[in-house]
PDB file of C-alpha atoms in Angstrom:
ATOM      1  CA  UNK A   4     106.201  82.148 104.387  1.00 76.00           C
ATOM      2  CA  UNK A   5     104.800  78.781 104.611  1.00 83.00           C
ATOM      3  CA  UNK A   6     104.408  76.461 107.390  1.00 82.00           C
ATOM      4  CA  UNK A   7     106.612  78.880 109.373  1.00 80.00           C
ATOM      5  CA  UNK A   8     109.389  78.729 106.679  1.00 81.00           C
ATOM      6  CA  UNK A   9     110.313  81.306 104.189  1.00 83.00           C
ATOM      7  CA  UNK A  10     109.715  80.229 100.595  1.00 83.00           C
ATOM      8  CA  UNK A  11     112.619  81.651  99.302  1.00 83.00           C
ATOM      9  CA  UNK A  12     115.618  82.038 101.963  1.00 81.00           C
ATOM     10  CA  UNK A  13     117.838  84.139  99.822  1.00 85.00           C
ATOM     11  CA  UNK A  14     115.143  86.957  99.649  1.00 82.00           C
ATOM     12  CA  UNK A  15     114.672  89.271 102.294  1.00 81.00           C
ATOM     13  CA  UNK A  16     111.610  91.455 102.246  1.00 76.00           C
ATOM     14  CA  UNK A  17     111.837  94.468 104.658  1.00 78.00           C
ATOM     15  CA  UNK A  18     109.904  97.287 105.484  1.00 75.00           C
ATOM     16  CA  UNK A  19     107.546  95.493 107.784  1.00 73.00           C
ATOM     17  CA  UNK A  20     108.659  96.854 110.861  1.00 75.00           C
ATOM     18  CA  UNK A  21     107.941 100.514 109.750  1.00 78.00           C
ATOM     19  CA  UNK A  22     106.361 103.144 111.171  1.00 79.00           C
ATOM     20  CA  UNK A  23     104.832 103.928 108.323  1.00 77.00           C
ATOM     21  CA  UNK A  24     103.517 100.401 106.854  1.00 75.00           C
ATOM     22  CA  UNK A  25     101.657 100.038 111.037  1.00 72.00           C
ATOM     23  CA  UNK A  26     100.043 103.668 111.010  1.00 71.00           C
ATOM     24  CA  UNK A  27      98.950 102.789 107.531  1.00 69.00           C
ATOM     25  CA  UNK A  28      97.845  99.381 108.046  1.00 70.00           C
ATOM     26  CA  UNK A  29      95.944 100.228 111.381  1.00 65.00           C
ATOM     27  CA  UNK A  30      93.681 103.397 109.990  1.00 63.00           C
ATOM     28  CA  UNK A  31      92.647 101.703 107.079  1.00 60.00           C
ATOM     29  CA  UNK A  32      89.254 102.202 107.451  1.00 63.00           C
ATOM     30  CA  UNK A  33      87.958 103.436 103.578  1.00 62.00           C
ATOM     31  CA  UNK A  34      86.310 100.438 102.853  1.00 61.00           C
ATOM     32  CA  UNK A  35      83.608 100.406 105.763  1.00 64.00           C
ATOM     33  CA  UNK A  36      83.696 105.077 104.791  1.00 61.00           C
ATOM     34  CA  UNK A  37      83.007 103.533 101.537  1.00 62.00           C
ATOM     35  CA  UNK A  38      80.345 100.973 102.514  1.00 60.00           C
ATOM     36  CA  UNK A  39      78.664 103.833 104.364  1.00 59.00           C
ATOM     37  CA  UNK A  40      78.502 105.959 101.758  1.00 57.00           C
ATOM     38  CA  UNK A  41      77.104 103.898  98.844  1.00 57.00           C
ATOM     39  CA  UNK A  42      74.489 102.216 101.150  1.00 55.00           C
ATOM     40  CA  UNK A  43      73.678 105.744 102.693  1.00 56.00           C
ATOM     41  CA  UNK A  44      74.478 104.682 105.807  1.00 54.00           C
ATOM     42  CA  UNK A  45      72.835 101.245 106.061  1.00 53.00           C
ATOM     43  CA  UNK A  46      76.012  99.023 105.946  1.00 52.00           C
ATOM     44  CA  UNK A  47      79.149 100.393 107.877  1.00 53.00           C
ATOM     45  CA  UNK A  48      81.148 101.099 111.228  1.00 50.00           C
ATOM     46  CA  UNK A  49      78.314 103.149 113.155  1.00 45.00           C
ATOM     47  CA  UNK A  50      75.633 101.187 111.808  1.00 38.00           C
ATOM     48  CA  UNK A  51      76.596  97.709 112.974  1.00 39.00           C
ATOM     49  CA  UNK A  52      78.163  98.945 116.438  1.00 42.00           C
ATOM     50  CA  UNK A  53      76.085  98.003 119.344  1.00 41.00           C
ATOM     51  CA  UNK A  54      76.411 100.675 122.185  1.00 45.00           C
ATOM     52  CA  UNK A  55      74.068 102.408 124.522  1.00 47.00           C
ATOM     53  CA  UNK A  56      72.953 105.285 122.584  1.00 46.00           C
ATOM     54  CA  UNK A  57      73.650 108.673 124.276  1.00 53.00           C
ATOM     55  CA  UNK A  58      71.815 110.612 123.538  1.00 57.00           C
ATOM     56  CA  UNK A  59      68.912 108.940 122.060  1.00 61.00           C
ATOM     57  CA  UNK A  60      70.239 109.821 118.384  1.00 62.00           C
ATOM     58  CA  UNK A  61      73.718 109.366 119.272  1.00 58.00           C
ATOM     59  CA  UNK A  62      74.311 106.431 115.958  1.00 57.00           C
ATOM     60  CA  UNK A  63      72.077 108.915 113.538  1.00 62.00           C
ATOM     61  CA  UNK A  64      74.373 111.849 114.629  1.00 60.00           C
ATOM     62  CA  UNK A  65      77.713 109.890 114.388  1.00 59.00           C
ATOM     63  CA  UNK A  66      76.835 108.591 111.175  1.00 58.00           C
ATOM     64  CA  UNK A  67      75.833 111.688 109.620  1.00 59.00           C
ATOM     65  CA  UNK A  68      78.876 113.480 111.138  1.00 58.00           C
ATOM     66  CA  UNK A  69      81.066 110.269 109.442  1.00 57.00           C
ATOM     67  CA  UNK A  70      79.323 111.059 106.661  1.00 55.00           C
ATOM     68  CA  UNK A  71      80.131 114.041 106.158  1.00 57.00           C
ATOM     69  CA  UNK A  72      83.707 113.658 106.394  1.00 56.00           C
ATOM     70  CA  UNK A  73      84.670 110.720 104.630  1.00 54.00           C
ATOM     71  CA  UNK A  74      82.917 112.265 101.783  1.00 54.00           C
ATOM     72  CA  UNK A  75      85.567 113.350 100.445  1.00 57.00           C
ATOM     73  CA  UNK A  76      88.134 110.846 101.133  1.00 58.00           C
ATOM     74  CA  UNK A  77      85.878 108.241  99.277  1.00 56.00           C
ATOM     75  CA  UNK A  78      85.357 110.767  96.232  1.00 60.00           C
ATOM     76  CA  UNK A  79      89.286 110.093  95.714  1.00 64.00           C
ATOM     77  CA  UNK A  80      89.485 106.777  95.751  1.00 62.00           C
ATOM     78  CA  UNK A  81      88.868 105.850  92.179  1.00 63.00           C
ATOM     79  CA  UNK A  82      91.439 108.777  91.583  1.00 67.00           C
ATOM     80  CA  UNK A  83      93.806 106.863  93.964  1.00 62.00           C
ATOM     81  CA  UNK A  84      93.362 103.726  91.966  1.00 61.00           C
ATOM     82  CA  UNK A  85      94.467 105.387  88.576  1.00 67.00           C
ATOM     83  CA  UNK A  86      97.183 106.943  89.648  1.00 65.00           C
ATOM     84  CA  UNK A  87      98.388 104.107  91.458  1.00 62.00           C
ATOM     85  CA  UNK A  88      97.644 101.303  89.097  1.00 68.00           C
ATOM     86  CA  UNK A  89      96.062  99.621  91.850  1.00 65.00           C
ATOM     87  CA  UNK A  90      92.804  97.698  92.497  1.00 65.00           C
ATOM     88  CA  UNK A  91      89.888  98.565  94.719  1.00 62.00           C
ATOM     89  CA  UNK A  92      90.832  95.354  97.333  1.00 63.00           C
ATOM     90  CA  UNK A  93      94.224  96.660  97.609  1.00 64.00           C
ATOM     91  CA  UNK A  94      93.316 100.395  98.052  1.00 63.00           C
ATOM     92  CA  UNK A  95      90.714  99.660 100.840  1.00 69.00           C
ATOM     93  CA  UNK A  96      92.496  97.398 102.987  1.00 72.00           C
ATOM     94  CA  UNK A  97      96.284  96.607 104.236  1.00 74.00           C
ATOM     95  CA  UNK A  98      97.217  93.948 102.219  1.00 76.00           C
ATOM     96  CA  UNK A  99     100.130  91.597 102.796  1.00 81.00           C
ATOM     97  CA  UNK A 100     101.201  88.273 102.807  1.00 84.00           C
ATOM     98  CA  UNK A 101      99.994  86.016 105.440  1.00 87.00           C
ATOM     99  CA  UNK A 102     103.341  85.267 107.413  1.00 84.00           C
ATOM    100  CA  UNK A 103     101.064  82.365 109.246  1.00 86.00           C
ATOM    101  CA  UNK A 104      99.755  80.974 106.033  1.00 89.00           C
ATOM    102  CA  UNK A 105     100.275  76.953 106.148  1.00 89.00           C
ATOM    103  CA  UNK A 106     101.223  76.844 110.211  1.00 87.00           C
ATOM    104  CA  UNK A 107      99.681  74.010 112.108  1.00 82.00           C
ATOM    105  CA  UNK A 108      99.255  74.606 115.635  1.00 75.00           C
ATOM    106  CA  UNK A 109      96.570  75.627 117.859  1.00 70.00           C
ATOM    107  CA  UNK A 110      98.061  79.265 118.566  1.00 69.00           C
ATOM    108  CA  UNK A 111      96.896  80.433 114.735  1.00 77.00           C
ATOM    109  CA  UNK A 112      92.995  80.021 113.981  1.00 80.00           C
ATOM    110  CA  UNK A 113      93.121  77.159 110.452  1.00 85.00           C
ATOM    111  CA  UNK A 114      91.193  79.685 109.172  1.00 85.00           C
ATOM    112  CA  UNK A 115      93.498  82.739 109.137  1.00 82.00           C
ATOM    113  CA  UNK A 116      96.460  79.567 108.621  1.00 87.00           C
ATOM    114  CA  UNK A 117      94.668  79.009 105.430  1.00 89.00           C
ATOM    115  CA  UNK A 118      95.004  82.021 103.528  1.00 89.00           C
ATOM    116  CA  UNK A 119      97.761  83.060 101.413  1.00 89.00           C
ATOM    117  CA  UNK A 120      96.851  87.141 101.963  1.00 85.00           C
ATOM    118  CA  UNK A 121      95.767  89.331 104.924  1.00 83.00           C
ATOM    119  CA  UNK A 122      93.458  92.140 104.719  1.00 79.00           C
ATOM    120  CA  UNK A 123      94.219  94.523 107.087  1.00 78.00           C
ATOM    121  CA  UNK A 124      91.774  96.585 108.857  1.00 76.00           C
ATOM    122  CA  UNK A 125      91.233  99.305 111.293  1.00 74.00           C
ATOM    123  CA  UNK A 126      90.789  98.189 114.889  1.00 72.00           C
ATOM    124  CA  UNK A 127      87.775 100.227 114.855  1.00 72.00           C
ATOM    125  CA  UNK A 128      86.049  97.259 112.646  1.00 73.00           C
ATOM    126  CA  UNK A 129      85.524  95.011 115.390  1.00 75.00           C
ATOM    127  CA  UNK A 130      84.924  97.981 117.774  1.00 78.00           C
ATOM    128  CA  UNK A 131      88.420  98.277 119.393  1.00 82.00           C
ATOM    129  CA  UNK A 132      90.444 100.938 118.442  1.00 80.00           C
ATOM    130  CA  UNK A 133      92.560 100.031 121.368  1.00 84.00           C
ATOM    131  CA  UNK A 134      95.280  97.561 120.205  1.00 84.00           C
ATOM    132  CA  UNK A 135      95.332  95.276 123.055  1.00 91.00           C
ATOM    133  CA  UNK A 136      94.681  91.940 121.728  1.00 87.00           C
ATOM    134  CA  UNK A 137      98.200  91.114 120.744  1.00 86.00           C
ATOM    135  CA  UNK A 138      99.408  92.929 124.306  1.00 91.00           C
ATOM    136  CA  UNK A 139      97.205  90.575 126.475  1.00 94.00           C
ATOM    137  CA  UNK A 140      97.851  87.365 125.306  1.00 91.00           C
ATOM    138  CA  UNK A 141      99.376  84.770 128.074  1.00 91.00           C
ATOM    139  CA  UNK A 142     102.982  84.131 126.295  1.00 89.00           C
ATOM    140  CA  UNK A 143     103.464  88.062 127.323  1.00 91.00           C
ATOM    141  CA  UNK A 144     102.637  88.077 131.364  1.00 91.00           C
ATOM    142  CA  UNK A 145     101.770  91.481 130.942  1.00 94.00           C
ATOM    143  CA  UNK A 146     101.455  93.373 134.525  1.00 95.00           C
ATOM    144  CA  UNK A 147     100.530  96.563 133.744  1.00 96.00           C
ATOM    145  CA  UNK A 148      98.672  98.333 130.617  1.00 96.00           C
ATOM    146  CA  UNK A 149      98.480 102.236 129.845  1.00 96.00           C
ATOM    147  CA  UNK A 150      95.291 102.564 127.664  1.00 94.00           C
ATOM    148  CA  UNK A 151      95.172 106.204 125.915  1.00 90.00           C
ATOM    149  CA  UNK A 152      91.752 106.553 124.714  1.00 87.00           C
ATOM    150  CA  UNK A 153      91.339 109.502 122.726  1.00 82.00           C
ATOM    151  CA  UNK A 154      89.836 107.266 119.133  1.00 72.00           C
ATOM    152  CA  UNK A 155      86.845 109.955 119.307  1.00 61.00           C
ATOM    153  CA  UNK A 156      84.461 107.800 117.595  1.00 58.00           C
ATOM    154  CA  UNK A 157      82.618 106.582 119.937  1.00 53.00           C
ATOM    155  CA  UNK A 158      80.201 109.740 120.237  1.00 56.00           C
ATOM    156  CA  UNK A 159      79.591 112.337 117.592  1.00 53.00           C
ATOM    157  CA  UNK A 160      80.829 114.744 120.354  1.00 64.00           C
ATOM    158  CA  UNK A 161      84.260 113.363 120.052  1.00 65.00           C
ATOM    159  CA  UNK A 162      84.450 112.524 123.216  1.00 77.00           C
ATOM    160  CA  UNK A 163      84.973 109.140 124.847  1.00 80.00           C
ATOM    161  CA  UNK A 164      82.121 107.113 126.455  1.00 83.00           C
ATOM    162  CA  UNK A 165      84.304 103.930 127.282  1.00 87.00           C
ATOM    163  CA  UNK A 166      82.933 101.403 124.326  1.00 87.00           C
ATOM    164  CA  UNK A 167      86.094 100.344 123.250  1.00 88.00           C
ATOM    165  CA  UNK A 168      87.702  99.232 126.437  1.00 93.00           C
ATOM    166  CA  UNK A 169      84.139  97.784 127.416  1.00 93.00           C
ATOM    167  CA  UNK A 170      84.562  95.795 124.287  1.00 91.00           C
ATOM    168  CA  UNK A 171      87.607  94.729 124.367  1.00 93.00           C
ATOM    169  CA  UNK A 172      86.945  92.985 127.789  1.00 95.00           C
ATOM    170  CA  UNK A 173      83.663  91.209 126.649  1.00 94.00           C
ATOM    171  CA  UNK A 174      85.798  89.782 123.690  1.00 92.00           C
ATOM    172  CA  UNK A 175      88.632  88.504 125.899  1.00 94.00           C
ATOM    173  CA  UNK A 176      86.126  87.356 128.339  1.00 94.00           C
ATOM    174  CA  UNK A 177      84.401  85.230 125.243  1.00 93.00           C
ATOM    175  CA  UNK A 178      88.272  84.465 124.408  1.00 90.00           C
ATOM    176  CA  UNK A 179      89.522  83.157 127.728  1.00 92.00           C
ATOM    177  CA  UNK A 180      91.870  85.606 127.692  1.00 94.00           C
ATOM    178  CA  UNK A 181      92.717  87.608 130.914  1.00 94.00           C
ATOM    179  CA  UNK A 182      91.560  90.837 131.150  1.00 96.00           C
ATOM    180  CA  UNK A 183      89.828  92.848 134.081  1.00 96.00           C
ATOM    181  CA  UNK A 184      86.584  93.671 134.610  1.00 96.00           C
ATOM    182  CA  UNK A 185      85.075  96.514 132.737  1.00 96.00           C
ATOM    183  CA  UNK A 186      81.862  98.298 133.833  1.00 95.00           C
ATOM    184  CA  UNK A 187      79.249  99.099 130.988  1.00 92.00           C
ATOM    185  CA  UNK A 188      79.026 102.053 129.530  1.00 88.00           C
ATOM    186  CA  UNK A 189      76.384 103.524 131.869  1.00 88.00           C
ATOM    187  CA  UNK A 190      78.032 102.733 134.534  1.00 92.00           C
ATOM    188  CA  UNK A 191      81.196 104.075 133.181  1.00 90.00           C
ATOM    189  CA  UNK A 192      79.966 107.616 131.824  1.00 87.00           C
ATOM    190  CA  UNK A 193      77.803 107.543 135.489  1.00 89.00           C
ATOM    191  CA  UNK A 194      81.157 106.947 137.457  1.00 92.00           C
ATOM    192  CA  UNK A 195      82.533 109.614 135.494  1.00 90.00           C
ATOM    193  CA  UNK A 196      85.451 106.918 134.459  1.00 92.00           C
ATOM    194  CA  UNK A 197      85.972 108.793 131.359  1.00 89.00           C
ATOM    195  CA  UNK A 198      86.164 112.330 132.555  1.00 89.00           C
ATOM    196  CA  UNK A 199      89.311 111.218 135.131  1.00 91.00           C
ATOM    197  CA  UNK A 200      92.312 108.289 134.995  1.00 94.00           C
ATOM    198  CA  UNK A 201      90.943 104.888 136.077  1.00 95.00           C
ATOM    199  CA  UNK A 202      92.873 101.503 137.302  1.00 97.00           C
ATOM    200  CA  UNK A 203      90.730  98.613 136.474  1.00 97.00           C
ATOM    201  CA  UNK A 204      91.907  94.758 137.923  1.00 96.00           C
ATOM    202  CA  UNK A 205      93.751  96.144 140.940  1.00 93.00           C
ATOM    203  CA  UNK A 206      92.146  92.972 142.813  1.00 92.00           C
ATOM    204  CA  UNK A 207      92.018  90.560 140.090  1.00 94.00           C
ATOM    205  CA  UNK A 208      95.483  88.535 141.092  1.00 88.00           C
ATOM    206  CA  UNK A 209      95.153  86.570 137.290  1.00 91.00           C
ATOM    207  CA  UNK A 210      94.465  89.974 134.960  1.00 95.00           C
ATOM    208  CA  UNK A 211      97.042  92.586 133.853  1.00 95.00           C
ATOM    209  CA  UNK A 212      96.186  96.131 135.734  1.00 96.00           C
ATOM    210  CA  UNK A 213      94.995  98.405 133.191  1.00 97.00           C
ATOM    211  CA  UNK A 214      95.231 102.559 133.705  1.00 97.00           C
ATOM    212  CA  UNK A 215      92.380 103.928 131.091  1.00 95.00           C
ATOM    213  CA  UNK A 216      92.713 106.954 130.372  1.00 94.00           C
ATOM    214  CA  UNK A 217      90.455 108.856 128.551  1.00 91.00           C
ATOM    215  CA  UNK A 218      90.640 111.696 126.468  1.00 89.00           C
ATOM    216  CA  UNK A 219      89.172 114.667 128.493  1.00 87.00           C
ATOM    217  CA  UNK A 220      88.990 118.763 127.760  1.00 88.00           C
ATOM    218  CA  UNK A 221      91.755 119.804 130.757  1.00 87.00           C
ATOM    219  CA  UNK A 222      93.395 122.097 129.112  1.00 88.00           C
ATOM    220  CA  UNK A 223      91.558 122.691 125.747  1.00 85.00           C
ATOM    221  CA  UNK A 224      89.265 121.113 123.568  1.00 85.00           C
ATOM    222  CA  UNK A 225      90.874 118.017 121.756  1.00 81.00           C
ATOM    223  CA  UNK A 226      87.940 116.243 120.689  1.00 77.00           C
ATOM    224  CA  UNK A 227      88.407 117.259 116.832  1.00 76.00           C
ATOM    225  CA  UNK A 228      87.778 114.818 113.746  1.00 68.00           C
ATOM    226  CA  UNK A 229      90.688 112.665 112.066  1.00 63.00           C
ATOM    227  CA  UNK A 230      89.648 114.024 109.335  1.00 60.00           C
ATOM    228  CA  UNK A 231      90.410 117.368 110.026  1.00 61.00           C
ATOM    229  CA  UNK A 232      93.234 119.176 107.267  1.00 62.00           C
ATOM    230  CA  UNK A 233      95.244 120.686 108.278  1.00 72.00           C
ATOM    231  CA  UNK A 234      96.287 120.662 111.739  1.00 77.00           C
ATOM    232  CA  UNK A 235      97.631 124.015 112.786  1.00 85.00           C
ATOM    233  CA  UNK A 236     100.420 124.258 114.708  1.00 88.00           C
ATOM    234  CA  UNK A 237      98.288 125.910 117.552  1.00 88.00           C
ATOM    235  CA  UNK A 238      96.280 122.766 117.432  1.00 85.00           C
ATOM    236  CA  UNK A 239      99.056 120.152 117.518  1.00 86.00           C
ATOM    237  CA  UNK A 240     100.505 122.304 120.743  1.00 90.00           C
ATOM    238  CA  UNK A 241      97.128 121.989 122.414  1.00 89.00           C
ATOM    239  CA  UNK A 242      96.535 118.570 121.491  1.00 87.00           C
ATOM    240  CA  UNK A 243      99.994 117.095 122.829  1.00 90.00           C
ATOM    241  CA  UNK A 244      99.157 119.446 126.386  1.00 91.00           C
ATOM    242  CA  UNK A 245      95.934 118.215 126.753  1.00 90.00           C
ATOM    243  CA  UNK A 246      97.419 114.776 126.828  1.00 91.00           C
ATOM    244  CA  UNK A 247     100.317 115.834 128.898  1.00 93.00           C
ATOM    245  CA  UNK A 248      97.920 117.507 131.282  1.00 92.00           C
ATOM    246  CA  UNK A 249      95.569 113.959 131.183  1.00 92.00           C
ATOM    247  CA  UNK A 250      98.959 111.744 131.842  1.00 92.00           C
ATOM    248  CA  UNK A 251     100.467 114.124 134.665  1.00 94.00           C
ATOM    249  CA  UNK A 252      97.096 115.212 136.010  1.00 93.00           C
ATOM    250  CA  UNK A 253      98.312 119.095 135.223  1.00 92.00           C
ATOM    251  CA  UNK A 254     101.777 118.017 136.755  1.00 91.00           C
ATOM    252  CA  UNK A 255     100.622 116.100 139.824  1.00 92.00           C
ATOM    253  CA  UNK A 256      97.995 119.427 140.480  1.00 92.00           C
ATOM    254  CA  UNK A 257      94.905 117.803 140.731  1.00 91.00           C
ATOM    255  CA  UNK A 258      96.462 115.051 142.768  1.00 88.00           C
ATOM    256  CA  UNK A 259      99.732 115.316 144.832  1.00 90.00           C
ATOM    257  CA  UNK A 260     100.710 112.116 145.029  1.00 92.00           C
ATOM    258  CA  UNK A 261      99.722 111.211 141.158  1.00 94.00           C
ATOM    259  CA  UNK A 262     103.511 110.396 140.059  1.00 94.00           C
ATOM    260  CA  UNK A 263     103.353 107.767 142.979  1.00 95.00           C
ATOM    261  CA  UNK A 264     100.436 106.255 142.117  1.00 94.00           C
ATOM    262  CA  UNK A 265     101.618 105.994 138.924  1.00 95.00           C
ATOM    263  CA  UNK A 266     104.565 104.073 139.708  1.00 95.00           C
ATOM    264  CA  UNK A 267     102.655 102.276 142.049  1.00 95.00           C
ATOM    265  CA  UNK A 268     100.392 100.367 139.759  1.00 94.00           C
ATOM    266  CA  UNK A 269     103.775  99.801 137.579  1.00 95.00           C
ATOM    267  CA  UNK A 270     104.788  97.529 140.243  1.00 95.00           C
ATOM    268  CA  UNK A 271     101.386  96.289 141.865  1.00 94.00           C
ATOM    269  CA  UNK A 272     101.364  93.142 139.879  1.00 93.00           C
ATOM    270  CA  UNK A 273     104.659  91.752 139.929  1.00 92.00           C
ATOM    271  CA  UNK A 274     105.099  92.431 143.865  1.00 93.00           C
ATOM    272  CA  UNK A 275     101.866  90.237 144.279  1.00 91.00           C
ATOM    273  CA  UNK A 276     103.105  87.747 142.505  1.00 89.00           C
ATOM    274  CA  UNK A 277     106.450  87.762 144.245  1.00 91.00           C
ATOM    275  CA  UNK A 278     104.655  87.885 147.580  1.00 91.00           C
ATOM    276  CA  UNK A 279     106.242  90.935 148.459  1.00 93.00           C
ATOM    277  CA  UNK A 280     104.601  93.667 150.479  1.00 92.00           C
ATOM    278  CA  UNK A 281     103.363  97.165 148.750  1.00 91.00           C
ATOM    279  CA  UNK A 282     105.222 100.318 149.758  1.00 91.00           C
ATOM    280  CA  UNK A 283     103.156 102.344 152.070  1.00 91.00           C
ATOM    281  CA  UNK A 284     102.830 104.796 149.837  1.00 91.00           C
ATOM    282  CA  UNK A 285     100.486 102.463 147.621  1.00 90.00           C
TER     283      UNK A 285
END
């Protein structure tokens, strides 16, 4: 593409609306493993995040523990770029063409318009492992937002502390973009926002309602590395229960009503907006 305008019309390249091609694109994340490990930990994800540490060691402990298991996926990468003929740019990042390469308008930054290649990253580069930046832009009128948080990297625990979200909103808030407000960490983890579903923006009539939840042991321990091979089948069954049990609040047993409120926040947005009047229920 160029200027909005395929090069060649009679050539159709497909493929980029795979499955595979996004999960790939989005966990490409060797090339800050590899930073890490050739700097010993001075360059890197964990070393340039700015967070609340918790406990006091909480960035020495998640950087050893990242460590430790990327070792061995960055051992493989110069076996990775033998066998497929590749180059160390293209192994370490999601490289494409740029479809916005030559566009001139003010929706596309001149300098992302200006190159002919992207390098795709992992959302966890800019501290946001939460892909909402494309979901809350204006042109969408998003109401509603279901954030699963269960990235693990934000403590060396593998639990969730609430960094991402917290990030995301300072960056829209530095954006102009609307998003609602998030509490700092502290005051998350002290609120206990990340041990139970949250709405954030209910009263916020210009901001998308966003239900956070994070990941949280209900019905077994799911805070295990990305990097753990293999998964046993055991493992996968408790992983996707745990999640059902977060989502359904153990089938509407911690909270009756849960299912309601649920379908209540669906809607809370758009019947503002429409001046219409809640269901008592809500």
């Amino acid at each position: 593409m160029s200027g909005g305008l395929p090069i060649n019309a009679s050539v159709c390249i497909n493929g980029y609306d795979s499955a595979a091609f996004c999960a790939g694109a989005g966990f490409a994340a060797a090339n800050l493993w590899l930073a890490a490990s050739t700097t010993d930990g001075v360059l890197g994800q964990f070393a340039k995040r700015s967070k609340i540490p918790y406990p006091a060691n909480e960035d020495k402990l998640e950087q050893e523990r990242l460590g430790a298991e990327s070792l061995p996926s960055v051992n493989e990468i110069g076996g990775i770029e033998e066998l497929l003929k590749e180059n160390l740019t293209t192994i370490l990042y999601g490289y494409t063409t740029n479809p916005f390469y030559g566009m001139n308008t003010s929706a596309i930054d001149p300098v992302a318009a200006s190159q002919k290649e992207l390098l795709l990253v992992d959302g966890s580069e800019t501290g946001q492992e939460n892909p909402l930046w494309p979901i809350i832009q204006p042109e969408r009128a998003v109401d509603f937002i279901v954030v699963s948080d269960a990235c693990g990297s934000e403590l060396s625990s593998g639990w969730m502390n609430g960094t991402n979200l917290y990030n995301s909103y300072t960056s829209a808030k530095a954006a102009g973009l609307p998003f609602p407000t998030i509490p700092p960490v502290v005051t998350m983890l002290n609120l206990n926002h990340t041990s139970r579903p949250v709405f954030y923006g209910c009263n916020e009539p210009e901001v998308p309602l966003i239900l956070f939840l994070a990941d949280f042991p209900y019905t077994a321990y799911t805070n295990i590395s990305s990097f753990e091979s293999p998964i046993t089948n055991d493992q996968l069954e408790q992983l996707t229960s745990n999640a059902l049990s977060l989502v359904t609040q153990v089938n509407n047993t911690l909270r009756h009503d849960w299912s309601t409120c649920i379908a209540c926040g669906a809607v809370h947005k758009s019947l503002k907006r429409l001046g219409m009047t809640e269901p008592a229920s809500c």
